[in-house]
C-alpha cells in the first residue's frame, strides 16, 4: 500500500515540483473571456497575465466531482491511500466537491484536507511539501492528515497588493472595502478568508510595515521561507533584501511566482512571503 498525494491548481505547484515530490494535480478550469483553459500548469502563466493586463475577465471554476471520483476510485482499486490537500473551503467549493466524491467512492483510506489558514497559493503548497516529506519518512496517511490539520494553523502568508480591484471583481471582498487605500496588506484568516490588515500610503511604507510584521513572528526553521510575487518579481526582490537587512533570513528560497488560478484574484504587481510560525 502506498500513499497518493493530490493538490489543486490553487496551490501554485509547478509541473517540475509535482514530479519531484511525486504528487498529482487536480486541475481547475479557468474561463478567460470566451475561452476555457485548464490550469494544469502546462500553459505558460505569462499568457494569463497578459490577458489580465489586456482587460480579459478571468473567472475560476471548480473541478467536477467526477474528477475526484476517478482519482479516488483508482487509488481504492490499487489499495492505496489518499491525502488530498485543497484550497480553503472559505475561498472555493473544491473541498466540498472532493468530500462528495469521497462519499461516492466510500473508502476510509481517503483523507481530504481543507487548507484552512494556509488557504491557497504557496501557503497551500507548504502543506503539500510537508505531506510528501512525511510520506517519504514512512508516516501513515492517518498520521499525515492529523499533522497537516495541526500545521495549517501555523502557516502564514503576508502580502502586499497593487490593488484590491481583482479581489472585489472575483467576489472575495466587498467593493466598498476595495475602493479605499493605496497599498493594501493582506493575510489569510483562521478559516482561510482574506483579511485586509493595513492600507498603506505608498510602496515604501507598505514594505516597511510588512517587514515589521515578519520580524514580530517566530519563524520555524524546520520549514522553508518562500517569497512570492505576481507577474513580475521587482517588488519581491526589494522586499527580500529588506527582510535580509532585518535579519529575517531563515531557509529563504528563491522567489516563486503566483499562478493563474490565484493570480486572477490577486492581479499583477503583488508580492509577499510565506513561512511557518512556531
XYZ file of N, CA and C in Angstrom:
834
model
N 0.849 -1.207 0.000
C 0.000 0.000 0.000
C 0.875 1.242 0.000
N 0.559 2.171 -0.909
C 1.284 3.441 -0.947
C 0.305 4.586 -0.706
N 0.851 5.790 -0.592
C 0.030 6.973 -0.315
C 0.112 7.909 -1.517
N -1.040 8.221 -2.088
C -1.116 9.163 -3.195
C -1.474 10.541 -2.639
N -0.707 11.551 -3.073
C -0.932 12.913 -2.590
C -1.403 13.776 -3.752
N -2.581 14.389 -3.566
C -3.178 15.251 -4.578
C -3.245 16.682 -4.061
N -3.192 17.626 -4.989
C -3.476 19.017 -4.675
C -4.092 19.660 -5.897
N -4.619 20.874 -5.728
C -5.283 21.548 -6.845
C -4.417 22.668 -7.405
N -4.900 23.272 -8.484
C -4.140 24.323 -9.167
C -3.892 25.531 -8.286
N -4.760 25.755 -7.299
C -4.631 26.926 -6.433
C -3.367 26.895 -5.585
N -2.748 25.737 -5.446
C -1.516 25.630 -4.651
C -0.302 26.208 -5.367
N -0.471 26.585 -6.650
C 0.635 27.145 -7.440
C 1.820 26.189 -7.539
N 1.540 24.911 -7.470
C 2.598 23.919 -7.645
C 2.949 23.826 -9.127
N 4.204 23.602 -9.435
C 4.643 23.518 -10.825
C 4.730 22.057 -11.277
N 4.844 21.869 -12.583
C 4.996 20.501 -13.103
C 6.279 19.867 -12.571
N 7.341 20.654 -12.502
C 8.611 20.120 -12.001
C 8.481 19.698 -10.543
N 7.767 20.480 -9.746
C 7.584 20.142 -8.332
C 6.709 18.905 -8.183
N 5.682 18.779 -9.021
C 4.841 17.582 -8.978
C 5.670 16.333 -9.211
N 6.568 16.419 -10.185
C 7.423 15.269 -10.498
C 8.406 14.992 -9.364
N 9.013 16.055 -8.845
C 9.997 15.891 -7.773
C 9.359 15.322 -6.506
N 8.178 15.830 -6.165
C 7.506 15.421 -4.932
C 6.702 14.139 -5.092
N 6.507 13.712 -6.329
C 5.659 12.547 -6.611
C 4.236 12.794 -6.091
N 3.711 13.958 -6.492
C 2.340 14.340 -6.162
C 1.551 14.456 -7.462
N 0.228 14.515 -7.348
C -0.640 14.595 -8.522
C -1.512 15.842 -8.434
N -1.862 16.373 -9.618
C -2.603 17.628 -9.694
C -4.071 17.398 -10.051
N -4.942 18.075 -9.328
C -6.343 18.205 -9.714
C -6.466 19.578 -10.378
N -6.528 19.592 -11.700
C -6.507 20.856 -12.434
C -7.852 21.572 -12.345
N -7.798 22.901 -12.206
C -9.001 23.724 -12.068
C -9.247 24.506 -13.361
N -10.480 24.539 -13.843
C -10.800 25.268 -15.079
C -10.784 26.782 -14.867
N -10.455 27.502 -15.929
C -10.476 28.962 -15.932
C -11.269 29.433 -17.151
N -12.246 30.294 -16.921
C -12.980 30.901 -18.028
C -12.337 32.243 -18.329
N -11.671 32.335 -19.465
C -10.936 33.541 -19.849
C -11.671 34.194 -21.013
N -12.542 35.131 -20.699
C -13.373 35.712 -21.749
C -14.271 34.642 -22.338
N -14.130 34.402 -23.617
C -14.942 33.395 -24.306
C -14.256 32.028 -24.345
N -13.033 31.958 -23.870
C -12.274 30.704 -23.949
C -12.152 30.049 -22.578
N -12.081 28.719 -22.592
C -11.893 27.963 -21.361
C -10.529 27.287 -21.387
N -9.762 27.502 -20.336
C -8.470 26.851 -20.173
C -8.540 25.933 -18.943
N -7.643 24.991 -18.894
C -7.486 24.169 -17.696
C -6.128 24.505 -17.100
N -6.120 24.929 -15.852
C -4.861 25.322 -15.210
C -4.106 24.076 -14.757
N -3.567 23.364 -15.754
C -2.828 22.131 -15.473
C -1.326 22.370 -15.438
N -0.932 23.644 -15.433
C 0.476 24.059 -15.311
C 1.303 23.743 -16.558
N 0.623 23.558 -17.693
C 1.354 23.366 -18.945
C 1.330 24.630 -19.803
N 0.313 25.482 -19.620
C 0.243 26.748 -20.355
C 1.079 27.793 -19.622
N 1.995 28.482 -20.308
C 2.826 29.489 -19.636
C 1.964 30.517 -18.917
N 2.297 30.788 -17.664
C 1.495 31.701 -16.856
C 1.505 33.117 -17.433
N 2.538 33.443 -18.223
C 2.618 34.775 -18.832
C 1.421 35.042 -19.740
N 0.860 33.991 -20.318
C -0.315 34.157 -21.184
C -1.503 34.681 -20.376
N -1.687 34.145 -19.187
C -2.797 34.579 -18.347
C -2.583 36.012 -17.844
N -1.342 36.339 -17.468
C -1.076 37.696 -17.004
C -1.353 38.704 -18.118
N -0.966 38.361 -19.341
C -1.204 39.277 -20.452
C -2.700 39.464 -20.690
N -3.469 38.385 -20.554
C -4.914 38.509 -20.702
C -5.489 39.443 -19.642
N -5.030 39.293 -18.391
C -5.499 40.182 -17.330
C -5.152 41.641 -17.637
N -3.920 41.874 -18.071
C -3.480 43.229 -18.393
C -4.251 43.804 -19.577
N -4.711 42.918 -20.470
C -5.499 43.351 -21.631
C -6.979 43.540 -21.292
N -7.319 43.294 -20.032
C -8.697 43.509 -19.616
C -9.621 42.324 -19.765
N -9.069 41.147 -20.067
C -9.906 39.951 -20.185
C -10.408 39.548 -18.799
N -11.684 39.262 -18.698
C -12.277 38.840 -17.430
C -12.012 37.351 -17.230
N -11.231 37.019 -16.210
C -10.890 35.623 -15.934
C -11.636 35.171 -14.684
N -12.392 34.100 -14.832
C -13.149 33.548 -13.711
C -12.705 32.117 -13.444
N -12.556 31.784 -12.190
C -12.185 30.413 -11.830
C -13.436 29.544 -11.744
N -13.231 28.259 -11.907
C -14.322 27.297 -11.789
C -13.834 26.121 -10.960
N -14.729 25.166 -10.704
C -14.399 24.039 -9.839
C -14.139 22.784 -10.660
N -13.211 21.960 -10.226
C -13.103 20.624 -10.836
C -14.415 19.880 -10.578
N -14.861 19.100 -11.516
C -16.105 18.358 -11.312
C -15.892 17.280 -10.253
N -16.933 16.954 -9.477
C -16.801 15.859 -8.514
C -16.337 14.560 -9.165
N -16.702 14.369 -10.449
C -16.295 13.144 -11.141
C -14.778 13.057 -11.295
N -14.120 14.226 -11.405
C -12.652 14.234 -11.468
C -12.072 13.594 -10.213
N -12.625 13.971 -9.070
C -12.174 13.391 -7.807
C -12.577 11.917 -7.713
N -13.782 11.599 -8.161
C -14.256 10.211 -8.097
C -13.299 9.287 -8.838
N -12.891 9.679 -10.044
C -11.998 8.832 -10.840
C -10.638 8.652 -10.158
N -10.104 9.736 -9.601
C -8.812 9.656 -8.896
C -8.924 8.768 -7.661
N -9.996 8.965 -6.896
C -10.179 8.215 -5.651
C -10.458 6.742 -5.920
N -11.235 6.473 -6.966
C -11.527 5.082 -7.318
C -10.259 4.332 -7.694
N -9.411 4.997 -8.485
C -8.162 4.360 -8.918
C -7.295 4.013 -7.718
N -7.250 4.904 -6.734
C -6.468 4.637 -5.525
C -7.072 3.479 -4.735
N -8.380 3.474 -4.605
C -9.059 2.398 -3.865
C -8.810 1.051 -4.511
N -8.935 0.991 -5.841
C -8.752 -0.271 -6.560
C -7.315 -0.778 -6.450
N -6.366 0.151 -6.322
C -4.956 -0.239 -6.191
C -4.582 -0.537 -4.743
N -5.512 -0.274 -3.828
C -5.217 -0.484 -2.408
C -4.363 0.612 -1.815
N -4.329 1.786 -2.477
C -3.549 2.919 -1.983
C -4.419 3.841 -1.146
N -3.777 4.613 -0.279
C -4.477 5.630 0.487
C -4.256 6.995 -0.167
N -5.080 7.967 0.229
C -5.078 9.274 -0.423
C -4.976 10.391 0.614
N -4.093 11.354 0.323
C -4.072 12.644 1.021
C -4.368 13.687 -0.044
N -5.469 14.386 0.089
C -5.900 15.368 -0.912
C -5.965 16.736 -0.261
N -5.031 17.617 -0.625
C -4.887 18.939 0.010
C -5.450 19.995 -0.930
N -6.471 20.727 -0.460
C -7.217 21.613 -1.341
C -7.350 23.025 -0.791
N -7.565 23.955 -1.700
C -7.791 25.359 -1.361
C -8.852 25.476 -0.272
N -8.689 26.452 0.610
C -9.588 26.623 1.750
C -11.047 26.668 1.305
N -11.896 25.984 2.048
C -13.316 25.922 1.702
C -13.987 27.292 1.782
N -13.376 28.247 2.494
C -13.902 29.607 2.543
C -13.712 30.344 1.217
N -12.777 29.854 0.389
C -12.457 30.517 -0.869
C -13.026 29.805 -2.084
N -13.360 28.529 -1.946
C -13.763 27.736 -3.112
C -14.610 26.555 -2.676
N -15.428 26.055 -3.592
C -16.224 24.862 -3.336
C -15.509 23.575 -3.691
N -14.217 23.663 -4.001
C -13.451 22.480 -4.397
C -13.443 21.416 -3.297
N -13.268 21.852 -2.059
C -13.239 20.917 -0.932
C -14.560 20.161 -0.825
N -15.678 20.856 -0.981
C -16.979 20.199 -0.893
C -17.153 19.167 -1.999
N -16.643 19.480 -3.206
C -16.703 18.518 -4.304
C -15.913 17.257 -4.015
N -14.754 17.424 -3.382
C -13.927 16.270 -3.031
C -14.585 15.430 -1.945
N -15.237 16.086 -0.988
C -15.926 15.350 0.070
C -17.106 14.560 -0.484
N -17.797 15.134 -1.457
C -18.883 14.408 -2.120
C -18.339 13.177 -2.827
N -17.195 13.344 -3.511
C -16.574 12.218 -4.208
C -16.145 11.137 -3.231
N -15.641 11.546 -2.076
C -15.244 10.569 -1.049
C -16.446 9.729 -0.615
N -17.596 10.372 -0.438
C -18.803 9.637 -0.068
C -19.209 8.654 -1.158
N -19.087 9.077 -2.413
C -19.461 8.221 -3.538
C -18.556 6.996 -3.610
N -17.252 7.230 -3.460
C -16.285 6.122 -3.559
C -16.372 5.222 -2.331
N -16.738 5.806 -1.191
C -16.951 5.041 0.047
C -15.693 4.261 0.434
N -14.652 5.031 0.748
C -13.361 4.408 1.074
C -12.725 5.172 2.228
N -12.455 4.495 3.316
C -11.898 5.136 4.512
C -10.460 5.603 4.319
N -9.809 5.126 3.259
C -8.413 5.494 3.020
C -8.233 6.854 2.382
N -9.323 7.595 2.205
C -9.252 8.932 1.600
C -9.288 9.993 2.701
N -8.301 10.880 2.700
C -8.233 11.972 3.673
C -8.211 13.293 2.904
N -9.287 14.060 2.994
C -9.390 15.339 2.294
C -9.087 16.456 3.287
N -8.091 17.274 2.960
C -7.616 18.322 3.862
C -8.025 19.693 3.341
N -8.797 20.403 4.135
C -9.119 21.804 3.866
C -7.904 22.629 4.286
N -7.312 23.369 3.344
C -6.092 24.122 3.663
C -6.305 25.125 4.786
N -7.541 25.571 4.984
C -7.842 26.452 6.115
C -6.957 27.685 6.146
N -6.233 27.885 7.245
C -5.383 29.062 7.428
C -4.318 29.160 6.344
N -3.923 28.024 5.777
C -2.930 28.012 4.703
C -3.589 28.201 3.341
N -4.735 28.780 3.343
C -5.732 28.985 2.305
C -5.393 28.585 0.869
N -4.348 29.171 0.279
C -4.101 28.968 -1.155
C -2.677 29.393 -1.506
N -2.366 29.283 -2.775
C -1.069 29.651 -3.328
C 0.057 28.881 -2.621
N 1.191 29.517 -2.437
C 2.353 28.825 -1.882
C 2.110 28.396 -0.438
N 1.203 29.078 0.274
C 0.860 28.649 1.634
C 0.230 27.258 1.604
N -0.653 27.039 0.639
C -1.235 25.704 0.460
C -0.158 24.706 0.039
N 0.719 25.143 -0.853
C 1.794 24.255 -1.308
C 2.707 23.854 -0.162
N 2.844 24.710 0.838
C 3.649 24.369 2.011
C 3.124 23.083 2.655
N 1.795 22.921 2.686
C 1.206 21.702 3.235
C 1.518 20.498 2.351
N 1.509 20.711 1.040
C 1.819 19.618 0.110
C 3.251 19.140 0.304
N 4.169 20.089 0.416
C 5.580 19.745 0.634
C 5.737 18.957 1.929
N 5.068 19.420 2.980
C 5.154 18.737 4.276
C 4.572 17.339 4.187
N 3.453 17.185 3.479
C 2.817 15.872 3.342
C 3.728 14.894 2.614
N 4.358 15.359 1.560
C 5.261 14.483 0.796
C 6.469 14.084 1.631
N 6.960 15.026 2.418
C 8.104 14.721 3.275
C 7.728 13.662 4.318
N 6.543 13.811 4.915
C 6.092 12.829 5.908
C 5.857 11.458 5.273
N 5.290 11.456 4.085
C 5.098 10.183 3.372
C 6.432 9.492 3.150
N 7.419 10.255 2.700
C 8.732 9.682 2.412
C 9.452 9.231 3.682
N 9.036 9.764 4.819
C 9.613 9.352 6.104
C 8.905 8.133 6.682
N 7.878 7.662 5.991
C 7.199 6.451 6.422
C 5.970 6.658 7.279
N 5.475 7.894 7.373
C 4.272 8.145 8.159
C 3.050 7.522 7.481
N 2.071 7.153 8.273
C 0.822 6.628 7.723
C -0.023 7.794 7.214
N -0.988 7.472 6.370
C -1.872 8.505 5.837
C -2.654 9.174 6.958
N -3.104 8.398 7.903
C -3.860 8.951 9.025
C -3.006 9.917 9.831
N -1.740 9.555 10.038
C -0.837 10.434 10.785
C -0.550 11.708 10.004
N -0.347 11.572 8.685
C -0.094 12.749 7.846
C -1.277 13.710 7.913
N -2.488 13.164 7.776
C -3.690 14.012 7.820
C -3.801 14.747 9.145
N -3.538 14.046 10.231
C -3.633 14.656 11.554
C -2.598 15.771 11.720
N -1.392 15.530 11.271
C -0.334 16.528 11.430
C -0.544 17.724 10.502
N -1.113 17.494 9.327
C -1.410 18.611 8.423
C -2.471 19.524 9.020
N -3.450 18.936 9.670
C -4.502 19.743 10.293
C -3.944 20.591 11.433
N -2.881 20.136 12.047
C -2.200 20.936 13.070
C -1.319 22.007 12.410
N -0.597 21.608 11.378
C 0.351 22.509 10.728
C -0.343 23.687 10.051
N -1.503 23.464 9.444
C -2.143 24.511 8.649
C -2.412 25.787 9.454
N -2.592 25.653 10.758
C -2.826 26.832 11.587
C -1.584 27.667 11.822
N -0.415 27.124 11.479
C 0.848 27.839 11.711
C 1.438 28.437 10.440
N 0.843 28.129 9.289
C 1.348 28.670 8.023
C 0.880 30.118 7.889
N 1.811 30.996 7.573
C 1.499 32.421 7.449
C 1.807 32.922 6.042
N 0.913 33.713 5.516
C 1.149 34.450 4.274
C 0.894 35.919 4.554
N 1.870 36.755 4.240
C 1.735 38.207 4.353
C 2.053 38.770 2.978
N 1.118 39.535 2.410
C 1.318 40.012 1.043
C 0.817 41.435 0.876
N 1.437 42.138 -0.060
C 1.014 43.485 -0.437
C 0.533 43.431 -1.882
N -0.630 43.998 -2.137
C -1.198 44.017 -3.477
C -1.125 45.418 -4.065
N -1.083 45.480 -5.388
C -1.148 46.785 -6.046
C -2.543 47.374 -5.920
N -3.540 46.503 -5.903
C -4.931 46.934 -5.846
C -5.795 45.799 -5.315
N -6.946 46.163 -4.750
C -7.919 45.162 -4.314
C -9.002 44.948 -5.372
N -8.829 45.586 -6.507
C -9.838 45.527 -7.571
C -10.148 44.099 -7.988
N -9.119 43.278 -8.145
C -9.334 41.920 -8.644
C -10.038 41.051 -7.609
N -9.725 41.260 -6.331
C -10.416 40.515 -5.280
C -11.899 40.889 -5.239
N -12.185 42.172 -5.410
C -13.581 42.619 -5.415
C -14.304 42.088 -6.645
N -13.624 42.126 -7.786
C -14.233 41.637 -9.020
C -14.564 40.154 -8.921
N -13.719 39.404 -8.206
C -13.941 37.967 -8.051
C -14.855 37.620 -6.889
N -15.399 38.645 -6.219
C -16.341 38.404 -5.135
C -15.708 38.018 -3.818
N -14.395 38.237 -3.665
C -13.718 37.858 -2.432
C -13.649 38.992 -1.419
N -13.971 40.218 -1.853
C -14.029 41.367 -0.952
C -15.156 42.280 -1.411
N -15.827 42.972 -0.475
C -16.835 43.954 -0.865
C -16.201 45.098 -1.658
N -16.920 45.631 -2.612
C -16.390 46.714 -3.442
C -16.025 47.926 -2.598
N -16.790 48.185 -1.532
C -16.510 49.341 -0.675
C -15.163 49.214 0.007
N -14.806 48.004 0.406
C -13.503 47.765 1.029
C -12.389 47.960 0.014
N -12.622 47.499 -1.198
C -11.589 47.544 -2.232
C -11.307 48.954 -2.715
N -12.252 49.866 -2.522
C -12.102 51.202 -3.094
C -11.252 52.136 -2.242
N -10.895 51.713 -1.032
C -10.173 52.599 -0.109
C -8.729 52.131 0.050
N -7.793 53.088 0.070
C -6.400 52.720 0.346
C -5.597 52.537 -0.917
N -4.289 52.650 -0.787
C -3.424 52.559 -1.967
C -2.656 51.248 -2.027
N -2.005 50.853 -0.947
C -1.206 49.621 -0.939
C -1.694 48.722 0.196
N -2.655 47.859 -0.091
C -3.223 47.005 0.954
C -2.317 45.840 1.306
N -2.228 45.533 2.593
C -1.526 44.342 3.082
C -2.588 43.340 3.498
N -2.474 42.115 2.979
C -3.464 41.087 3.272
C -2.814 39.887 3.959
N -3.629 39.161 4.697
C -3.233 37.883 5.284
C -4.419 36.940 5.128
N -4.205 35.664 5.426
C -5.300 34.718 5.485
C -5.754 34.586 6.931
N -7.060 34.620 7.141
C -7.609 34.463 8.473
C -7.606 33.015 8.913
N -8.141 32.778 10.096
C -8.107 31.451 10.707
C -8.740 30.381 9.830
N -9.799 30.737 9.112
C -10.505 29.762 8.273
C -10.160 29.887 6.797
N -9.158 30.712 6.486
C -8.736 30.860 5.101
C -9.321 32.066 4.403
N -10.149 32.852 5.103
C -10.714 34.041 4.474
C -9.635 35.114 4.318
N -9.799 35.955 3.311
C -8.828 37.023 3.055
C -9.137 38.209 3.952
N -8.109 38.699 4.651
C -8.272 39.838 5.549
C -7.330 40.956 5.140
N -7.852 42.146 5.020
C -7.027 43.334 4.776
C -6.642 43.901 6.135
N -5.370 43.810 6.485
C -4.937 44.219 7.828
C -4.404 45.646 7.867
N -3.933 46.138 6.720
C -3.437 47.514 6.665
C -3.626 48.054 5.256
N -3.783 49.381 5.180
C -3.787 50.071 3.892
C -2.781 51.200 3.985
N -1.708 51.058 3.237
C -0.559 51.953 3.401
C -0.505 52.997 2.289
N -0.056 54.182 2.654
C 0.118 55.251 1.679
C 1.507 55.138 1.054
N 1.606 54.337 0.031
C 2.860 54.224 -0.689
C 3.553 52.889 -0.504
N 4.353 52.514 -1.507
C 5.033 51.215 -1.533
C 6.073 51.076 -0.438
N 6.830 52.141 -0.187
C 7.902 52.067 0.814
C 7.318 51.798 2.202
N 6.227 52.486 2.517
C 5.612 52.291 3.838
C 5.075 50.867 3.958
N 4.462 50.371 2.896
C 3.927 49.011 2.917
C 5.036 47.994 3.146
N 6.153 48.199 2.492
C 7.266 47.260 2.623
C 7.845 47.295 4.038
N 7.954 48.479 4.617
C 8.438 48.594 5.993
C 7.489 47.889 6.963
N 6.199 48.122 6.767
C 5.219 47.515 7.663
C 5.211 45.994 7.538
N 5.354 45.491 6.325
C 5.392 44.038 6.126
C 6.634 43.424 6.754
N 7.748 44.140 6.640
C 8.983 43.642 7.250
C 8.832 43.577 8.766
N 8.220 44.605 9.354
C 7.988 44.608 10.800
C 7.066 43.470 11.219
N 6.052 43.188 10.410
C 5.126 42.106 10.729
C 5.844 40.761 10.788
N 6.795 40.553 9.865
C 7.536 39.291 9.848
C 8.492 39.211 11.034
N 9.158 40.327 11.371
C 10.124 40.305 12.481
C 9.430 40.025 13.813
N 8.145 40.315 13.898
C 7.402 40.060 15.136
C 6.992 38.601 15.271
N 7.188 37.817 14.203
C 6.820 36.396 14.224
C 8.039 35.534 14.571
N 7.780 34.381 15.142
C 8.845 33.411 15.408
C 8.809 32.369 14.292
N 9.713 32.501 13.331
C 9.721 31.626 12.162
C 10.283 30.259 12.535
N 9.583 29.220 12.144
C 10.027 27.851 12.395
C 11.095 27.470 11.368
N 12.334 27.253 11.791
C 13.417 26.982 10.838
C 13.336 25.607 10.181
N 12.411 24.770 10.637
C 12.269 23.448 10.022
C 11.589 23.516 8.662
N 11.019 24.675 8.346
C 10.287 24.828 7.091
C 10.886 25.972 6.282
N 10.731 25.923 4.960
C 11.306 26.994 4.129
C 10.559 28.310 4.292
N 11.249 29.395 3.991
C 10.646 30.717 3.882
C 10.597 31.031 2.389
N 9.383 31.279 1.871
C 9.218 31.378 0.423
C 8.658 32.744 0.031
N 9.472 33.582 -0.614
C 8.952 34.842 -1.162
C 8.077 34.542 -2.381
N 7.025 35.347 -2.582
C 6.121 35.131 -3.713
C 5.891 36.454 -4.437
N 5.545 36.340 -5.717
C 5.266 37.547 -6.498
C 4.226 37.243 -7.569
N 3.556 38.304 -8.010
C 2.549 38.190 -9.057
C 3.006 38.943 -10.296
N 3.259 38.201 -11.349
C 3.583 38.704 -12.695
C 5.033 39.169 -12.862
N 5.562 39.981 -11.952
C 6.987 40.305 -12.022
C 7.541 40.378 -10.597
N 8.846 40.118 -10.466
C 9.431 39.963 -9.127
C 10.188 41.191 -8.638
N 10.008 42.334 -9.279
C 10.784 43.524 -8.902
C 10.536 43.905 -7.439
N 9.275 44.096 -7.070
C 8.958 44.448 -5.681
C 9.365 43.346 -4.713
N 9.193 42.101 -5.154
C 9.521 40.963 -4.296
C 11.013 40.937 -3.974
N 11.848 41.181 -4.963
C 13.297 41.176 -4.734
C 13.695 42.281 -3.761
N 13.048 43.431 -3.873
C 13.330 44.521 -2.939
C 12.888 44.148 -1.530
N 11.754 43.460 -1.444
C 11.245 43.034 -0.140
C 12.160 41.995 0.496
N 12.664 41.064 -0.309
C 13.595 40.055 0.198
C 14.836 40.733 0.778
N 15.339 41.753 0.083
C 16.503 42.491 0.578
C 16.184 43.161 1.912
N 14.961 43.695 2.035
C 14.539 44.327 3.285
C 14.484 43.320 4.430
N 13.974 42.130 4.145
C 13.903 41.075 5.161
C 15.302 40.644 5.610
N 16.189 40.515 4.644
C 17.552 40.098 4.974
C 18.243 41.162 5.825
N 18.029 42.423 5.501
C 18.619 43.504 6.286
C 18.091 43.510 7.713
N 16.858 43.019 7.874
C 16.236 42.971 9.209
C 16.579 41.687 9.950
N 17.381 40.832 9.309
C 17.793 39.583 9.942
C 16.805 38.447 9.791
N 15.812 38.624 8.937
C 14.807 37.563 8.716
C 15.217 36.734 7.503
N 16.152 35.883 7.688
C 16.648 35.102 6.555
C 16.055 33.705 6.584
N 16.351 32.942 7.630
C 15.845 31.577 7.705
C 16.274 30.773 6.492
N 15.473 29.778 6.151
C 15.757 28.953 4.974
C 15.101 29.610 3.763
N 15.550 30.824 3.433
C 14.942 31.624 2.365
C 15.164 30.982 1.002
N 14.094 30.774 0.283
C 14.182 30.215 -1.061
C 14.116 31.338 -2.089
N 14.341 30.973 -3.357
C 14.211 31.964 -4.418
C 12.737 32.317 -4.571
N 12.407 33.539 -4.968
C 11.001 33.929 -5.120
C 10.253 33.024 -6.095
N 9.019 32.741 -5.777
C 8.173 31.879 -6.609
C 6.967 32.672 -7.099
N 6.610 32.453 -8.357
C 5.509 33.182 -8.956
C 4.147 32.607 -8.604
N 3.162 33.484 -8.505
C 1.777 33.086 -8.286
C 1.187 32.659 -9.622
N 0.451 31.563 -9.621
C -0.098 31.013 -10.851
C -1.398 31.672 -11.281
N -1.978 31.110 -12.356
C -3.138 31.727 -12.991
C -4.389 31.704 -12.120
N -4.640 30.599 -11.424
C -5.876 30.484 -10.639
C -5.948 31.537 -9.553
N -4.896 31.681 -8.765
C -4.878 32.687 -7.701
C -4.552 34.073 -8.270
N -3.727 34.123 -9.312
C -3.369 35.400 -9.921
C -4.567 36.167 -10.457
N -5.619 35.454 -10.869
C -6.804 36.124 -11.391
C -7.508 36.927 -10.308
N -7.283 36.595 -9.032
C -7.859 37.345 -7.911
C -6.892 38.386 -7.355
N -5.603 38.100 -7.453
C -4.592 38.982 -6.868
C -4.263 40.151 -7.797
N -4.154 39.846 -9.093
C -3.743 40.859 -10.040
C -2.233 41.013 -10.065
N -1.697 41.668 -11.096
C -0.238 41.819 -11.220
C 0.332 42.782 -10.192
N 1.618 42.597 -9.896
C 2.348 43.535 -9.049
C 2.407 43.195 -7.581
N 1.640 42.202 -7.151
C 1.655 41.837 -5.738
C 2.910 41.063 -5.359
N 3.212 41.037 -4.070
C 4.368 40.290 -3.571
C 4.164 39.989 -2.095
N 4.952 39.051 -1.571
C 4.802 38.729 -0.156
C 5.728 37.627 0.279
N 5.371 36.978 1.386
C 6.215 35.954 1.988
C 5.325 34.892 2.617
N 5.782 33.650 2.551
C 5.086 32.528 3.194
C 6.092 31.816 4.094
N 5.669 31.503 5.321
C 6.540 30.800 6.258
C 5.678 30.083 7.284
N 6.320 29.283 8.104
C 5.629 28.603 9.191
C 6.084 29.218 10.505
N 5.124 29.558 11.340
C 5.417 30.173 12.625
C 5.439 29.116 13.719
N 6.357 29.271 14.657
C 6.438 28.333 15.782
C 5.207 28.472 16.665
